[in-house]
Amino acid sequence: MKHTPFVPRFLRAALAAVPLLAASSGCATSAPAANPSPEAPSAAAPKAAQAPLTAADARQFTSRVNDELKQLWTRQATAEWIKATYITDDTERNAASVNEEVMAYLNRAITEAARFKDVQGLDADSARMLHLLRVTSPLPAPNSPDKRAELAAIAAKLEGLYGKGKYCGPEGKGACKDLGELSDIMAKSRDYNTLLDAWMGWHSISPPMRPLYERMVELSNEGAREIGFQDTGALWRSGYDMPPEAFEKEAQRLWGQVKPLYDDLHCYVRARLAKQYGEDKVPAGKPIPAHLLGNMWAQEWNNISNLVEPYQGQPSLDVSAEIQSQKYDAVRMVKLGEGFFTSLGLKALPETFWQRSQFTKPRDREVVCHASAWDITYDNDLRVKMCIKPTEEDLVTIHHELGHDYYYTYYYKLPVLYQQGANDGFHEAIGDAITLSITPSYLKQVGLLKKVPEGDKGLINLQMKDAMEKVAFLPFGLLVDQWRWEVLSGRVKPADYNASWWALREKYQGVRAPVERSEKDFDAGAKYHVPANVPYTRYFLARILQFQFHRALCQAAGHKGPLHECSIYGNKDAGKRLQAMLELGASKPWPDALEALTGERQMDASAILEYFTPLRAWLQTQNKGQKCGW
Ligand code: X8Z
Ligand code: ZN
């Protein structure tokens, strides 16, 4: 899979699947033939002793690394897949051992790659691949075999702790609930104390992660330094075709563009929550208690859309109710998603996708339910791994994951170092851009909505529901890595892990912990991507990029009129434009890929602002006289 934890490449790509180390695919090629020994990755072997390296050597080196990585990453993705779909000590150890091999290979290959630094006349592909190789793993390992083994074991353990996490009631005596069940409570309950219990319950799974996490930070920083980065966070920030400091500024620039919209939404939602739970619990001018927003991390608020619905008496927007009453099963939901992509002229998913994916939660074993998309062999072995429930939220996630798989399927013929998104935000934005075309008319067409909302009131209700998902997410998308960047740089020490987490949640999201927390807690660890070591800024970028992609696709489709009314469903011109970008993978700097789709070379939040223009004006009227901010 590609988007997951420590990530290998796949991870980087889409979190779709794997995180730890590296990549996603493998190959249908022969087999162990070129299986590189960790001690002797073939790298740039050929030249006799002191002969100066040439551009031709670099080409040969990168070509060999691509071949070898494809094999190694395939073995790694295979082990990760087995582990994630069957968590046991054995599968954890097995995955850790392959990860260790990949780490060892990368250590050697990156060291070898450094020898090409001063070679004159490198062609653009060689130079790009040498760079991509260096930043490919979000979990760089130290060269010492013992430390490498320790890091691989810790990484596997952390993800396992998250995957197996359960809460068994205040005294540990109740029926045990997993994240799926606790998330249902967060989504549906409107009782302050029931919500608090579910919130505290899930946050009780992460304190045991803390010592492991601390050690992971130390070890991976050592690995990052050995390959020339200040720390692992600097390595993460180096994957955006600009210096890491410039990327930090870029993220803040984009946040500056959207913050005023978020602030307007926050103010309105807080006022409505105060009506629901009382001003004593949700005071004006203060951060909102984090357990009241319908989601374990308060990252998306759409589960409480009904609490904040602007106008009563409008046609229902409740797609979950239709999915359930029509008894959709998981496969039918995924087919619906595939149908959107094929309507654009994109190809159908391979038969193996349907045979090999995990669509629902198995009853008889522990699995990682966090959704992901994979190309196990880097050769079109596409899959999703989900625990699908019949809800609109999961229908949206299906489109998200299929976006990853469609990226994979259009770039799998490239060398593996190019088998990733133009940047990781692109990978996360594809499926989401498609969901922006899931308009009420589309839903009516496929029978999931009885009536299309009309007029200003219908529009504002609809935009509010969208904003509760898309706009609400923005600060969370940014802050997770603001925290990790600080932790990884050593500016935040273990003694302040929890306090600094909440300082950022308050600063960016305007939410606060519902009960007093201490350094015994490790609340960041209750969010998948932290124990799984998946970088998170990608999701922030994706929330912005998806609107930019949507606007361009709508233009390609010849849409006239407001952006929020556009659906590209069935439009082959839009499909062609999308495909042109997908096929590039990471072969070109992301501004080139962005240009191929949008004609623009800068990430830009003006499309999301344009999309929500009607709601913004409405919110500002509603908020008049309110004490906004926190
Ligand atoms: O992790 C994911 C996807 C897999 S790449 C399900 N997302 C982030 C999250 O769940 O926190 C998608 C939205 C943000
Ligand atoms: Zn994703």
PDB file of N, CA, C and O in Angstrom, residues 523-562:
ATOM      1  N   ASP A 523      -1.534  11.987  23.673  1.00  0.00           N
ATOM      2  CA  ASP A 523      -2.745  12.112  22.856  1.00  0.00           C
ATOM      3  C   ASP A 523      -2.464  12.129  21.355  1.00  0.00           C
ATOM      4  O   ASP A 523      -3.311  11.699  20.572  1.00  0.00           O
ATOM      5  N   ALA A 524      -1.290  12.578  20.962  1.00  0.00           N
ATOM      6  CA  ALA A 524      -0.964  12.529  19.526  1.00  0.00           C
ATOM      7  C   ALA A 524      -0.956  11.081  19.037  1.00  0.00           C
ATOM      8  O   ALA A 524      -1.302  10.788  17.889  1.00  0.00           O
ATOM      9  N   GLY A 525      -0.586  10.172  19.928  1.00  0.00           N
ATOM     10  CA  GLY A 525      -0.502   8.758  19.545  1.00  0.00           C
ATOM     11  C   GLY A 525      -1.854   8.124  19.279  1.00  0.00           C
ATOM     12  O   GLY A 525      -1.931   7.031  18.718  1.00  0.00           O
ATOM     13  N   ALA A 526      -2.930   8.810  19.664  1.00  0.00           N
ATOM     14  CA  ALA A 526      -4.265   8.282  19.395  1.00  0.00           C
ATOM     15  C   ALA A 526      -4.723   8.607  17.976  1.00  0.00           C
ATOM     16  O   ALA A 526      -5.853   8.303  17.597  1.00  0.00           O
ATOM     17  N   LYS A 527      -3.858   9.238  17.202  1.00  0.00           N
ATOM     18  CA  LYS A 527      -4.147   9.504  15.787  1.00  0.00           C
ATOM     19  C   LYS A 527      -3.238   8.606  14.960  1.00  0.00           C
ATOM     20  O   LYS A 527      -2.001   8.658  15.086  1.00  0.00           O
ATOM     21  N   TYR A 528      -3.849   7.809  14.116  1.00  0.00           N
ATOM     22  CA  TYR A 528      -3.152   6.759  13.360  1.00  0.00           C
ATOM     23  C   TYR A 528      -1.788   7.153  12.814  1.00  0.00           C
ATOM     24  O   TYR A 528      -0.792   6.438  12.942  1.00  0.00           O
ATOM     25  N   HIS A 529      -1.737   8.306  12.139  1.00  0.00           N
ATOM     26  CA  HIS A 529      -0.532   8.653  11.396  1.00  0.00           C
ATOM     27  C   HIS A 529       0.683   8.883  12.281  1.00  0.00           C
ATOM     28  O   HIS A 529       1.802   8.883  11.787  1.00  0.00           O
ATOM     29  N   VAL A 530       0.451   9.105  13.566  1.00  0.00           N
ATOM     30  CA  VAL A 530       1.596   9.323  14.469  1.00  0.00           C
ATOM     31  C   VAL A 530       2.275   7.994  14.785  1.00  0.00           C
ATOM     32  O   VAL A 530       3.453   7.812  14.447  1.00  0.00           O
ATOM     33  N   PRO A 531       1.564   7.003  15.370  1.00  0.00           N
ATOM     34  CA  PRO A 531       2.240   5.711  15.553  1.00  0.00           C
ATOM     35  C   PRO A 531       2.625   5.056  14.232  1.00  0.00           C
ATOM     36  O   PRO A 531       3.613   4.327  14.165  1.00  0.00           O
ATOM     37  N   ALA A 532       1.883   5.300  13.174  1.00  0.00           N
ATOM     38  CA  ALA A 532       2.207   4.668  11.889  1.00  0.00           C
ATOM     39  C   ALA A 532       3.271   5.451  11.120  1.00  0.00           C
ATOM     40  O   ALA A 532       3.696   5.035  10.049  1.00  0.00           O
ATOM     41  N   ASN A 533       3.668   6.594  11.669  1.00  0.00           N
ATOM     42  CA  ASN A 533       4.714   7.420  11.049  1.00  0.00           C
ATOM     43  C   ASN A 533       4.399   7.843   9.618  1.00  0.00           C
ATOM     44  O   ASN A 533       5.266   7.805   8.752  1.00  0.00           O
ATOM     45  N   VAL A 534       3.194   8.228   9.383  1.00  0.00           N
ATOM     46  CA  VAL A 534       2.826   8.757   8.068  1.00  0.00           C
ATOM     47  C   VAL A 534       2.816  10.283   8.147  1.00  0.00           C
ATOM     48  O   VAL A 534       2.049  10.848   8.927  1.00  0.00           O
ATOM     49  N   PRO A 535       3.629  10.938   7.349  1.00  0.00           N
ATOM     50  CA  PRO A 535       3.582  12.409   7.330  1.00  0.00           C
ATOM     51  C   PRO A 535       2.165  12.908   7.035  1.00  0.00           C
ATOM     52  O   PRO A 535       1.405  12.244   6.317  1.00  0.00           O
ATOM     53  N   TYR A 536       1.804  14.047   7.569  1.00  0.00           N
ATOM     54  CA  TYR A 536       0.402  14.469   7.514  1.00  0.00           C
ATOM     55  C   TYR A 536       0.169  15.760   6.739  1.00  0.00           C
ATOM     56  O   TYR A 536      -0.952  16.030   6.318  1.00  0.00           O
ATOM     57  N   THR A 537       1.212  16.552   6.505  1.00  0.00           N
ATOM     58  CA  THR A 537       0.998  17.827   5.802  1.00  0.00           C
ATOM     59  C   THR A 537       0.368  17.588   4.435  1.00  0.00           C
ATOM     60  O   THR A 537      -0.328  18.440   3.884  1.00  0.00           O
ATOM     61  N   ARG A 538       0.596  16.396   3.893  1.00  0.00           N
ATOM     62  CA  ARG A 538      -0.001  16.016   2.610  1.00  0.00           C
ATOM     63  C   ARG A 538      -1.521  16.225   2.592  1.00  0.00           C
ATOM     64  O   ARG A 538      -2.084  16.596   1.573  1.00  0.00           O
ATOM     65  N   TYR A 539      -2.179  15.985   3.725  1.00  0.00           N
ATOM     66  CA  TYR A 539      -3.640  16.102   3.741  1.00  0.00           C
ATOM     67  C   TYR A 539      -4.071  17.563   3.754  1.00  0.00           C
ATOM     68  O   TYR A 539      -5.123  17.912   3.228  1.00  0.00           O
ATOM     69  N   PHE A 540      -3.256  18.389   4.396  1.00  0.00           N
ATOM     70  CA  PHE A 540      -3.538  19.817   4.367  1.00  0.00           C
ATOM     71  C   PHE A 540      -3.418  20.329   2.927  1.00  0.00           C
ATOM     72  O   PHE A 540      -4.316  21.009   2.403  1.00  0.00           O
ATOM     73  N   LEU A 541      -2.311  19.956   2.289  1.00  0.00           N
ATOM     74  CA  LEU A 541      -2.122  20.381   0.894  1.00  0.00           C
ATOM     75  C   LEU A 541      -3.263  19.862   0.028  1.00  0.00           C
ATOM     76  O   LEU A 541      -3.793  20.568  -0.841  1.00  0.00           O
ATOM     77  N   ALA A 542      -3.649  18.611   0.288  1.00  0.00           N
ATOM     78  CA  ALA A 542      -4.684  17.987  -0.545  1.00  0.00           C
ATOM     79  C   ALA A 542      -6.019  18.714  -0.428  1.00  0.00           C
ATOM     80  O   ALA A 542      -6.763  18.827  -1.402  1.00  0.00           O
ATOM     81  N   ARG A 543      -6.325  19.221   0.790  1.00  0.00           N
ATOM     82  CA  ARG A 543      -7.615  19.914   0.947  1.00  0.00           C
ATOM     83  C   ARG A 543      -7.660  21.164   0.083  1.00  0.00           C
ATOM     84  O   ARG A 543      -8.715  21.615  -0.323  1.00  0.00           O
ATOM     85  N   ILE A 544      -6.494  21.728  -0.156  1.00  0.00           N
ATOM     86  CA  ILE A 544      -6.439  22.938  -0.974  1.00  0.00           C
ATOM     87  C   ILE A 544      -6.346  22.560  -2.455  1.00  0.00           C
ATOM     88  O   ILE A 544      -7.075  23.073  -3.299  1.00  0.00           O
ATOM     89  N   LEU A 545      -5.453  21.601  -2.732  1.00  0.00           N
ATOM     90  CA  LEU A 545      -5.248  21.195  -4.129  1.00  0.00           C
ATOM     91  C   LEU A 545      -6.505  20.618  -4.764  1.00  0.00           C
ATOM     92  O   LEU A 545      -6.764  20.802  -5.954  1.00  0.00           O
ATOM     93  N   GLN A 546      -7.296  19.890  -3.971  1.00  0.00           N
ATOM     94  CA  GLN A 546      -8.454  19.223  -4.595  1.00  0.00           C
ATOM     95  C   GLN A 546      -9.418  20.243  -5.210  1.00  0.00           C
ATOM     96  O   GLN A 546     -10.015  19.964  -6.255  1.00  0.00           O
ATOM     97  N   PHE A 547      -9.526  21.408  -4.609  1.00  0.00           N
ATOM     98  CA  PHE A 547     -10.403  22.435  -5.187  1.00  0.00           C
ATOM     99  C   PHE A 547      -9.750  23.055  -6.431  1.00  0.00           C
ATOM    100  O   PHE A 547     -10.435  23.383  -7.399  1.00  0.00           O
ATOM    101  N   GLN A 548      -8.442  23.188  -6.359  1.00  0.00           N
ATOM    102  CA  GLN A 548      -7.711  23.714  -7.516  1.00  0.00           C
ATOM    103  C   GLN A 548      -7.830  22.728  -8.697  1.00  0.00           C
ATOM    104  O   GLN A 548      -8.066  23.132  -9.833  1.00  0.00           O
ATOM    105  N   PHE A 549      -7.708  21.433  -8.397  1.00  0.00           N
ATOM    106  CA  PHE A 549      -7.884  20.409  -9.442  1.00  0.00           C
ATOM    107  C   PHE A 549      -9.323  20.453  -9.970  1.00  0.00           C
ATOM    108  O   PHE A 549      -9.564  20.390 -11.173  1.00  0.00           O
ATOM    109  N   HIS A 550     -10.260  20.536  -9.048  1.00  0.00           N
ATOM    110  CA  HIS A 550     -11.677  20.533  -9.422  1.00  0.00           C
ATOM    111  C   HIS A 550     -11.994  21.701 -10.363  1.00  0.00           C
ATOM    112  O   HIS A 550     -12.651  21.532 -11.388  1.00  0.00           O
ATOM    113  N   ARG A 551     -11.481  22.871 -10.017  1.00  0.00           N
ATOM    114  CA  ARG A 551     -11.740  24.051 -10.854  1.00  0.00           C
ATOM    115  C   ARG A 551     -11.190  23.835 -12.271  1.00  0.00           C
ATOM    116  O   ARG A 551     -11.860  24.123 -13.262  1.00  0.00           O
ATOM    117  N   ALA A 552      -9.986  23.258 -12.335  1.00  0.00           N
ATOM    118  CA  ALA A 552      -9.377  23.031 -13.655  1.00  0.00           C
ATOM    119  C   ALA A 552     -10.147  21.962 -14.430  1.00  0.00           C
ATOM    120  O   ALA A 552     -10.362  22.089 -15.647  1.00  0.00           O
ATOM    121  N   LEU A 553     -10.556  20.908 -13.747  1.00  0.00           N
ATOM    122  CA  LEU A 553     -11.302  19.843 -14.429  1.00  0.00           C
ATOM    123  C   LEU A 553     -12.648  20.365 -14.925  1.00  0.00           C
ATOM    124  O   LEU A 553     -13.122  19.995 -16.001  1.00  0.00           O
ATOM    125  N   CYS A 554     -13.252  21.232 -14.132  1.00  0.00           N
ATOM    126  CA  CYS A 554     -14.530  21.820 -14.541  1.00  0.00           C
ATOM    127  C   CYS A 554     -14.345  22.696 -15.782  1.00  0.00           C
ATOM    128  O   CYS A 554     -15.182  22.690 -16.689  1.00  0.00           O
ATOM    129  N   GLN A 555     -13.235  23.436 -15.788  1.00  0.00           N
ATOM    130  CA  GLN A 555     -12.949  24.244 -16.986  1.00  0.00           C
ATOM    131  C   GLN A 555     -12.776  23.341 -18.195  1.00  0.00           C
ATOM    132  O   GLN A 555     -13.321  23.587 -19.265  1.00  0.00           O
ATOM    133  N   ALA A 556     -12.016  22.255 -17.997  1.00  0.00           N
ATOM    134  CA  ALA A 556     -11.787  21.317 -19.111  1.00  0.00           C
ATOM    135  C   ALA A 556     -13.111  20.730 -19.598  1.00  0.00           C
ATOM    136  O   ALA A 556     -13.282  20.430 -20.777  1.00  0.00           O
ATOM    137  N   ALA A 557     -14.040  20.581 -18.666  1.00  0.00           N
ATOM    138  CA  ALA A 557     -15.345  20.002 -19.016  1.00  0.00           C
ATOM    139  C   ALA A 557     -16.286  21.045 -19.607  1.00  0.00           C
ATOM    140  O   ALA A 557     -17.437  20.746 -19.936  1.00  0.00           O
ATOM    141  N   GLY A 558     -15.810  22.283 -19.675  1.00  0.00           N
ATOM    142  CA  GLY A 558     -16.631  23.336 -20.260  1.00  0.00           C
ATOM    143  C   GLY A 558     -17.710  23.859 -19.317  1.00  0.00           C
ATOM    144  O   GLY A 558     -18.690  24.466 -19.750  1.00  0.00           O
ATOM    145  N   HIS A 559     -17.524  23.644 -18.028  1.00  0.00           N
ATOM    146  CA  HIS A 559     -18.539  24.113 -17.079  1.00  0.00           C
ATOM    147  C   HIS A 559     -18.605  25.640 -17.059  1.00  0.00           C
ATOM    148  O   HIS A 559     -17.592  26.324 -17.015  1.00  0.00           O
ATOM    149  N   LYS A 560     -19.824  26.131 -17.080  1.00  0.00           N
ATOM    150  CA  LYS A 560     -20.014  27.575 -16.909  1.00  0.00           C
ATOM    151  C   LYS A 560     -20.852  27.737 -15.653  1.00  0.00           C
ATOM    152  O   LYS A 560     -21.722  26.921 -15.384  1.00  0.00           O
ATOM    153  N   GLY A 561     -20.596  28.803 -14.920  1.00  0.00           N
ATOM    154  CA  GLY A 561     -21.387  29.018 -13.714  1.00  0.00           C
ATOM    155  C   GLY A 561     -20.541  28.790 -12.479  1.00  0.00           C
ATOM    156  O   GLY A 561     -19.349  28.509 -12.569  1.00  0.00           O
ATOM    157  N   PRO A 562     -21.191  28.935 -11.304  1.00  0.00           N
ATOM    158  CA  PRO A 562     -20.424  28.863 -10.052  1.00  0.00           C
ATOM    159  C   PRO A 562     -19.747  27.503  -9.874  1.00  0.00           C
ATOM    160  O   PRO A 562     -20.297  26.476 -10.267  1.00  0.00           O
TER     161      PRO A 562
END
